[in-house]
Short mmCIF file of C-alpha atoms and ligand atoms in Angstrom, two decimals:
data_model
loop_
_atom_site.label_atom_id
_atom_site.label_comp_id
_atom_site.label_asym_id
_atom_site.label_seq_id
_atom_site.Cartn_x
_atom_site.Cartn_y
_atom_site.Cartn_z
CA MET V 1 120.36 -116.91 -3.34
CA THR V 2 120.97 -114.27 -6.03
CA ILE V 3 120.03 -114.20 -9.55
CA PRO V 4 122.15 -113.39 -11.69
CA GLU V 5 121.32 -109.57 -13.29
CA SER V 6 122.63 -110.37 -16.41
CA SER V 7 119.74 -112.94 -17.56
CA VAL V 8 117.18 -112.61 -19.60
CA ILE V 9 113.60 -113.02 -17.65
CA TRP V 10 110.02 -113.74 -19.58
CA PHE V 11 107.44 -111.52 -18.47
CA ASP V 12 104.16 -110.96 -19.60
CA GLY V 13 104.78 -111.83 -23.40
CA ALA V 14 108.39 -111.11 -23.58
CA LEU V 15 111.82 -111.09 -22.98
CA VAL V 16 113.80 -108.53 -20.59
CA PRO V 17 116.33 -107.64 -18.74
CA TRP V 18 116.61 -108.89 -15.39
CA ARG V 19 116.35 -105.71 -14.04
CA GLU V 20 112.95 -105.08 -15.74
CA ALA V 21 110.72 -107.78 -14.30
CA ARG V 22 109.21 -105.22 -11.70
CA VAL V 23 105.90 -105.20 -9.99
CA HIS V 24 104.11 -102.59 -8.21
CA VAL V 25 103.38 -101.91 -4.23
CA LEU V 26 99.63 -102.67 -4.90
CA SER V 27 99.75 -105.96 -6.37
CA HIS V 28 96.90 -108.47 -5.00
CA ALA V 29 99.46 -111.49 -5.23
CA LEU V 30 101.67 -109.17 -2.83
CA HIS V 31 99.08 -108.65 -0.33
CA TYR V 32 96.67 -111.81 -0.55
CA GLY V 33 99.00 -114.47 -1.59
CA THR V 34 96.75 -114.80 -4.73
CA GLY V 35 99.52 -116.99 -6.73
CA VAL V 36 100.06 -120.13 -8.52
CA LEU V 37 104.09 -121.11 -9.39
CA GLU V 38 105.88 -123.88 -10.84
CA GLY V 39 109.39 -125.34 -10.03
CA THR V 40 111.14 -126.90 -13.09
CA ARG V 41 114.75 -128.32 -13.93
CA VAL V 42 116.57 -128.46 -16.90
CA PHE V 43 119.10 -130.89 -17.48
CA ASP V 44 122.30 -131.49 -19.25
CA THR V 45 122.24 -134.43 -21.48
CA ALA V 46 124.09 -135.91 -24.39
CA ALA V 47 121.85 -133.53 -26.89
CA GLY V 48 121.92 -130.37 -25.04
CA PRO V 49 119.97 -129.10 -22.72
CA ALA V 50 116.52 -130.54 -21.81
CA VAL V 51 113.43 -130.14 -19.91
CA PHE V 52 112.46 -132.56 -17.44
CA ARG V 53 108.57 -132.96 -17.58
CA LEU V 54 107.57 -129.37 -19.13
CA ASP V 55 103.85 -130.50 -19.53
CA ALA V 56 103.34 -132.53 -16.36
CA HIS V 57 105.18 -128.79 -14.61
CA LEU V 58 102.65 -126.46 -17.11
CA ALA V 59 99.33 -128.51 -16.70
CA ARG V 60 99.62 -128.47 -12.78
CA LEU V 61 100.36 -124.63 -13.35
CA GLU V 62 96.54 -125.12 -15.25
CA ARG V 63 95.15 -126.79 -12.35
CA SER V 64 96.14 -124.87 -9.65
CA ALA V 65 95.13 -121.98 -11.27
CA ARG V 66 91.71 -123.64 -12.40
CA MET V 67 90.95 -124.23 -8.90
CA LEU V 68 92.26 -120.64 -7.02
CA ARG V 69 90.03 -119.11 -10.32
CA ILE V 70 93.02 -117.47 -11.69
CA GLU V 71 92.94 -116.71 -14.90
CA LEU V 72 95.68 -117.43 -16.92
CA PRO V 73 96.24 -115.50 -20.44
CA TYR V 74 99.05 -118.19 -21.90
CA LYS V 75 98.29 -121.51 -23.09
CA ALA V 76 100.74 -124.22 -21.77
CA ASP V 77 101.78 -124.70 -25.84
CA GLU V 78 102.58 -121.00 -25.19
CA LEU V 79 104.10 -121.19 -22.17
CA ALA V 80 106.01 -124.20 -23.32
CA GLN V 81 107.64 -122.76 -26.44
CA ALA V 82 108.54 -119.21 -23.76
CA THR V 83 110.10 -121.55 -21.32
CA VAL V 84 112.56 -123.10 -24.12
CA ALA V 85 113.28 -119.48 -25.42
CA LEU V 86 113.95 -118.33 -21.89
CA VAL V 87 116.42 -120.82 -21.05
CA ALA V 88 118.19 -120.93 -24.92
CA ALA V 89 118.63 -116.65 -24.25
CA ASN V 90 120.19 -117.61 -20.42
CA GLY V 91 122.57 -119.82 -22.19
CA HIS V 92 122.31 -122.42 -19.51
CA ARG V 93 123.51 -126.05 -19.80
CA GLU V 94 121.60 -126.81 -16.33
CA CYS V 95 119.66 -124.30 -14.51
CA TYR V 96 116.10 -124.43 -12.42
CA LEU V 97 112.90 -122.32 -13.26
CA ARG V 98 110.22 -120.90 -12.27
CA HIS V 99 107.04 -120.06 -13.62
CA LEU V 100 104.63 -117.41 -11.80
CA ALA V 101 101.00 -116.41 -12.59
CA PHE V 102 99.50 -113.81 -9.78
CA LEU V 103 97.38 -110.85 -9.80
CA GLY V 104 98.76 -107.71 -10.50
CA TYR V 105 97.67 -104.42 -9.86
CA GLY V 106 94.01 -103.83 -10.73
CA ALA V 107 92.35 -102.73 -7.57
CA MET V 108 92.95 -102.97 -4.02
CA GLY V 109 90.48 -104.99 -1.72
CA LEU V 110 90.38 -108.98 -1.73
CA ASP V 111 88.01 -109.07 -4.82
CA MET V 112 90.01 -110.92 -7.16
CA ARG V 113 87.86 -110.20 -10.58
CA HIS V 114 89.76 -106.44 -11.21
CA SER V 115 92.78 -107.52 -10.93
CA PRO V 116 94.38 -108.79 -13.73
CA THR V 117 96.84 -112.18 -13.93
CA SER V 118 101.14 -111.94 -14.61
CA VAL V 119 102.86 -114.28 -16.04
CA SER V 120 106.58 -114.22 -15.28
CA ILE V 121 109.32 -117.23 -16.14
CA ALA V 122 113.00 -117.28 -14.07
CA SER V 123 115.94 -119.25 -14.67
CA TRP V 124 118.85 -119.72 -12.93
CA GLU V 125 121.48 -122.27 -12.09
CA TRP V 126 121.13 -123.86 -8.32
CA PRO V 127 122.76 -126.78 -7.26
CA ALA V 128 120.38 -129.34 -5.21
CA LEU V 129 118.87 -127.17 -1.67
CA LEU V 130 118.98 -129.52 1.05
CA PRO V 131 122.48 -130.45 2.47
CA ALA V 132 124.93 -132.61 0.40
CA GLY V 133 126.96 -136.07 1.06
CA ARG V 134 124.65 -137.25 4.33
CA GLY V 135 121.30 -138.16 5.26
CA LEU V 136 118.86 -135.21 6.50
CA ARG V 137 117.49 -134.86 9.86
CA LEU V 138 113.63 -134.02 10.09
CA ALA V 139 111.68 -132.65 12.72
CA THR V 140 107.88 -133.49 13.07
CA SER V 141 106.60 -129.73 12.80
CA SER V 142 104.16 -128.38 15.38
CA TRP V 143 102.72 -126.44 12.31
CA ARG V 144 100.54 -128.87 9.82
CA ARG V 145 99.24 -128.82 5.90
CA THR V 146 95.83 -127.24 5.85
CA ASP V 147 92.64 -129.18 4.59
CA ALA V 148 91.19 -129.12 1.67
CA ASN V 149 87.98 -127.10 2.59
CA ALA V 150 90.89 -124.48 3.35
CA VAL V 151 93.46 -123.85 0.39
CA PRO V 152 93.00 -126.54 -1.45
CA PRO V 153 97.15 -127.83 -0.71
CA ALA V 154 96.40 -130.01 -4.55
CA ALA V 155 97.21 -126.27 -5.50
CA LYS V 156 100.30 -125.00 -5.81
CA ALA V 157 99.89 -122.08 -4.48
CA THR V 158 102.51 -119.14 -3.25
CA GLY V 159 100.22 -118.42 -0.12
CA PRO V 160 100.17 -121.46 1.79
CA TYR V 161 104.15 -121.66 1.43
CA LEU V 162 103.80 -119.38 4.10
CA ASN V 163 103.08 -122.64 5.99
CA SER V 164 106.36 -124.31 4.40
CA ALA V 165 108.10 -121.15 5.56
CA LEU V 166 106.94 -121.55 8.96
CA ALA V 167 107.88 -125.40 9.24
CA ARG V 168 111.12 -124.75 7.86
CA ARG V 169 112.21 -122.06 10.08
CA GLU V 170 110.84 -123.96 13.17
CA ALA V 171 113.07 -126.97 12.18
CA THR V 172 116.59 -125.22 11.45
CA ASP V 173 116.16 -122.73 14.29
CA ALA V 174 116.14 -126.49 16.43
CA GLY V 175 119.29 -127.88 14.77
CA PHE V 176 117.22 -129.92 12.15
CA ASP V 177 117.39 -129.75 8.31
CA GLU V 178 113.73 -130.46 7.30
CA ALA V 179 110.40 -130.08 8.39
CA LEU V 180 107.77 -132.97 8.60
CA LEU V 181 103.83 -131.65 7.85
CA LEU V 182 101.27 -133.50 9.35
CA ALA V 183 97.81 -133.58 7.34
CA PRO V 184 95.27 -132.09 9.71
CA ASP V 185 94.27 -135.71 10.56
CA GLY V 186 97.73 -136.43 11.64
CA THR V 187 99.19 -138.59 9.43
CA VAL V 188 102.19 -137.96 7.52
CA SER V 189 101.80 -135.25 4.49
CA GLU V 190 105.00 -134.23 3.18
CA CYS V 191 108.06 -131.70 4.03
CA SER V 192 108.10 -128.25 3.54
CA ALA V 193 109.39 -128.16 -0.41
CA GLU V 194 109.26 -132.50 -0.86
CA ASN V 195 107.16 -135.47 -1.06
CA VAL V 196 107.95 -138.56 1.56
CA PHE V 197 108.58 -142.06 1.17
CA ALA V 198 109.33 -144.87 3.43
CA VAL V 199 110.69 -148.31 2.32
CA ARG V 200 109.79 -151.23 4.77
CA ASP V 201 111.05 -155.13 3.60
CA GLY V 202 111.20 -154.00 0.32
CA VAL V 203 107.81 -152.17 -0.20
CA LEU V 204 107.41 -148.61 -1.50
CA ARG V 205 104.95 -145.78 0.86
CA THR V 206 103.97 -142.60 -0.08
CA PRO V 207 101.11 -140.23 0.96
CA PRO V 208 98.68 -139.97 -1.06
CA GLY V 209 97.07 -136.04 -1.89
CA SER V 210 94.36 -137.00 0.35
CA ALA V 211 96.97 -136.48 3.01
CA GLY V 212 97.56 -132.93 2.09
CA ALA V 213 100.26 -133.99 -0.16
CA LEU V 214 101.02 -131.99 -3.14
CA GLU V 215 101.30 -134.46 -6.14
CA GLY V 216 104.89 -133.73 -7.18
CA ILE V 217 106.17 -134.31 -10.47
CA THR V 218 109.56 -136.16 -9.06
CA GLN V 219 107.24 -138.37 -6.89
CA ASP V 220 105.38 -139.31 -9.91
CA THR V 221 108.64 -140.53 -11.91
CA LEU V 222 109.93 -142.12 -8.53
CA LEU V 223 106.79 -144.53 -8.20
CA THR V 224 107.45 -144.49 -12.15
CA LEU V 225 111.10 -145.88 -11.74
CA ALA V 226 110.46 -148.05 -8.81
CA ARG V 227 107.54 -150.42 -10.76
CA ASP V 228 110.10 -150.45 -13.61
CA LEU V 229 112.42 -151.42 -11.36
CA GLY V 230 110.61 -154.26 -9.96
CA ALA V 231 109.69 -152.94 -7.01
CA GLU V 232 106.29 -152.93 -4.65
CA VAL V 233 104.74 -149.40 -4.84
CA ARG V 234 101.89 -148.04 -2.16
CA VAL V 235 100.64 -144.76 -2.54
CA GLU V 236 98.87 -145.07 0.85
CA PRO V 237 98.59 -142.83 4.42
CA LEU V 238 101.31 -143.00 6.38
CA LEU V 239 101.40 -142.40 10.30
CA ARG V 240 104.92 -140.81 11.63
CA SER V 241 105.77 -144.57 13.30
CA ASP V 242 105.46 -145.57 10.70
CA LEU V 243 108.55 -143.49 9.25
CA TYR V 244 110.18 -143.78 12.51
CA ALA V 245 110.02 -148.32 11.76
CA ALA V 246 110.99 -147.41 8.28
CA ASP V 247 114.17 -149.78 6.90
CA GLU V 248 114.94 -145.95 4.80
CA VAL V 249 113.31 -142.87 4.35
CA PHE V 250 113.57 -140.08 1.44
CA LEU V 251 112.53 -137.20 0.24
CA SER V 252 111.72 -136.74 -3.12
CA GLY V 253 111.10 -132.82 -5.01
CA THR V 254 111.89 -130.90 -8.18
CA ALA V 255 114.69 -128.64 -6.40
CA ALA V 256 115.84 -131.73 -3.80
CA GLY V 257 116.14 -133.97 -6.16
CA VAL V 258 116.04 -137.60 -4.35
CA VAL V 259 117.64 -136.66 -1.06
CA PRO V 260 117.65 -139.78 2.01
CA VAL V 261 117.10 -138.85 5.25
CA ALA V 262 119.16 -139.96 8.21
CA SER V 263 116.42 -139.57 11.14
CA LEU V 264 113.37 -138.35 11.95
CA ASP V 265 112.66 -136.69 15.79
CA ASN V 266 116.27 -138.09 16.97
CA ARG V 267 114.98 -142.22 16.19
CA GLU V 268 117.84 -143.03 13.43
CA LEU V 269 117.09 -144.61 10.57
CA PRO V 270 119.16 -148.34 10.02
CA SER V 271 121.16 -146.67 6.99
CA ALA V 272 122.23 -143.02 6.07
CA GLU V 273 121.00 -144.23 2.68
CA GLY V 274 118.94 -147.10 1.63
CA GLU V 275 119.48 -149.65 -0.72
CA LEU V 276 116.07 -148.99 -2.94
CA THR V 277 117.19 -145.13 -2.07
CA LYS V 278 120.44 -145.67 -3.95
CA ARG V 279 119.10 -147.75 -6.42
CA LEU V 280 115.97 -144.80 -7.02
CA ALA V 281 118.75 -142.29 -6.90
CA ALA V 282 121.14 -143.98 -10.16
CA ALA V 283 117.77 -144.58 -12.05
CA TYR V 284 116.53 -140.49 -11.47
CA ARG V 285 119.70 -139.81 -12.40
CA ALA V 286 119.72 -142.04 -15.79
CA ALA V 287 115.90 -140.24 -16.77
CA VAL V 288 117.03 -136.59 -16.40
CA SER V 289 120.14 -137.10 -18.00
CA GLY V 290 118.58 -139.05 -21.37
CA ALA V 291 120.79 -141.55 -20.14
CA ASP V 292 118.19 -144.42 -19.81
CA ALA V 293 116.33 -144.02 -23.34
CA ARG V 294 112.86 -145.41 -21.94
CA TYR V 295 112.31 -142.13 -20.18
CA ARG V 296 113.53 -139.84 -22.99
CA HIS V 297 109.97 -138.95 -23.68
CA TRP V 298 110.16 -136.53 -20.51
CA LEU V 299 112.61 -134.38 -22.20
CA THR V 300 112.16 -131.07 -23.81
CA PRO V 301 115.07 -130.43 -26.03
CA VAL V 302 116.40 -126.22 -25.69
CA GLN V 303 117.84 -125.62 -28.85
CA SER V 304 120.46 -122.75 -27.92
CA SER V 305 120.66 -119.88 -30.38
N1 PMP U 401 105.49 -130.56 -1.87
C1 PMP U 401 105.70 -129.12 -1.71
C2 PMP U 401 104.96 -128.53 -1.05
C3 PMP U 401 105.98 -128.03 -2.87
O1 PMP U 401 106.85 -127.16 -2.82
C4 PMP U 401 107.09 -129.54 -3.62
C5 PMP U 401 108.11 -128.49 -4.99
N2 PMP U 401 107.30 -128.35 -6.12
C6 PMP U 401 106.93 -130.64 -3.61
C7 PMP U 401 106.01 -131.47 -2.76
C8 PMP U 401 108.10 -131.72 -4.41
O2 PMP U 401 107.46 -131.42 -5.80
P1 PMP U 401 107.80 -131.67 -7.29
O3 PMP U 401 108.56 -132.83 -7.39
O4 PMP U 401 106.94 -131.47 -8.60
O5 PMP U 401 109.22 -130.80 -7.64
#
């Protein structure tokens, strides 16, 4: 994915031309993975472009930074203003946003205390990431999510994405679309960049944070939408055999959206896209586009100049 070089990037307090958003090769984060990030989406609504669940994303960025002891030099409301200004400046109707806070260059060595935090926000137009038009083919990965006492999986941090990248590469090398990662205890955790849901006999289930899954904002959104549709919802540990035996499996994430799964480890699910998956995908579209008034509080409008 190349980002249009005509765009601007918010970098340490100012909107700068794309080419000027540079870092030094001795930046701490480049060597040791000391960064936290967010992926957020802007959707086109009848009232203009709007950022979906911006407050929840910035709150997670703050929690991730606190867990890793990365000091954020900006408060959430400052980052919210910067986000809206960036989207307006780049003139997007819809886009993906990448917030990144990382340790820059101060001194070499692991000690984090001497490296200043830099913060950037970039935006670009990015359609749904996973293959569209058919259910995904998933494979259980030989790579596992980390234990809560290694890098905390609840922090959305840059370093641990190496694990996700290894899992994704293993899956795609073997001809699958995406990897399912297990937790250290062997229960289902999540995919390389999406949470996972299973439906059986009308009950919707998804693994908890204690299974090493990121507390996904799309996951939380879909749990709310499912409850509002009257579905029974459970956040509880799942076995991979629960996925093999499910009526429906789907993934959720900001970049991916709501994506049906057709098979796991070559076990075909009963249909490539189940009924509840379809209803939730439609409810999600209605929420993010502002069509369903009950969820408009999740949208932060972008006033374009
Ligand atoms: N798990 C991982 C590892 C992710 O990278 C993501 C994407 N942020 C998700 C789950 C889904 O989270 P969200 O719905 O907040 O995008």
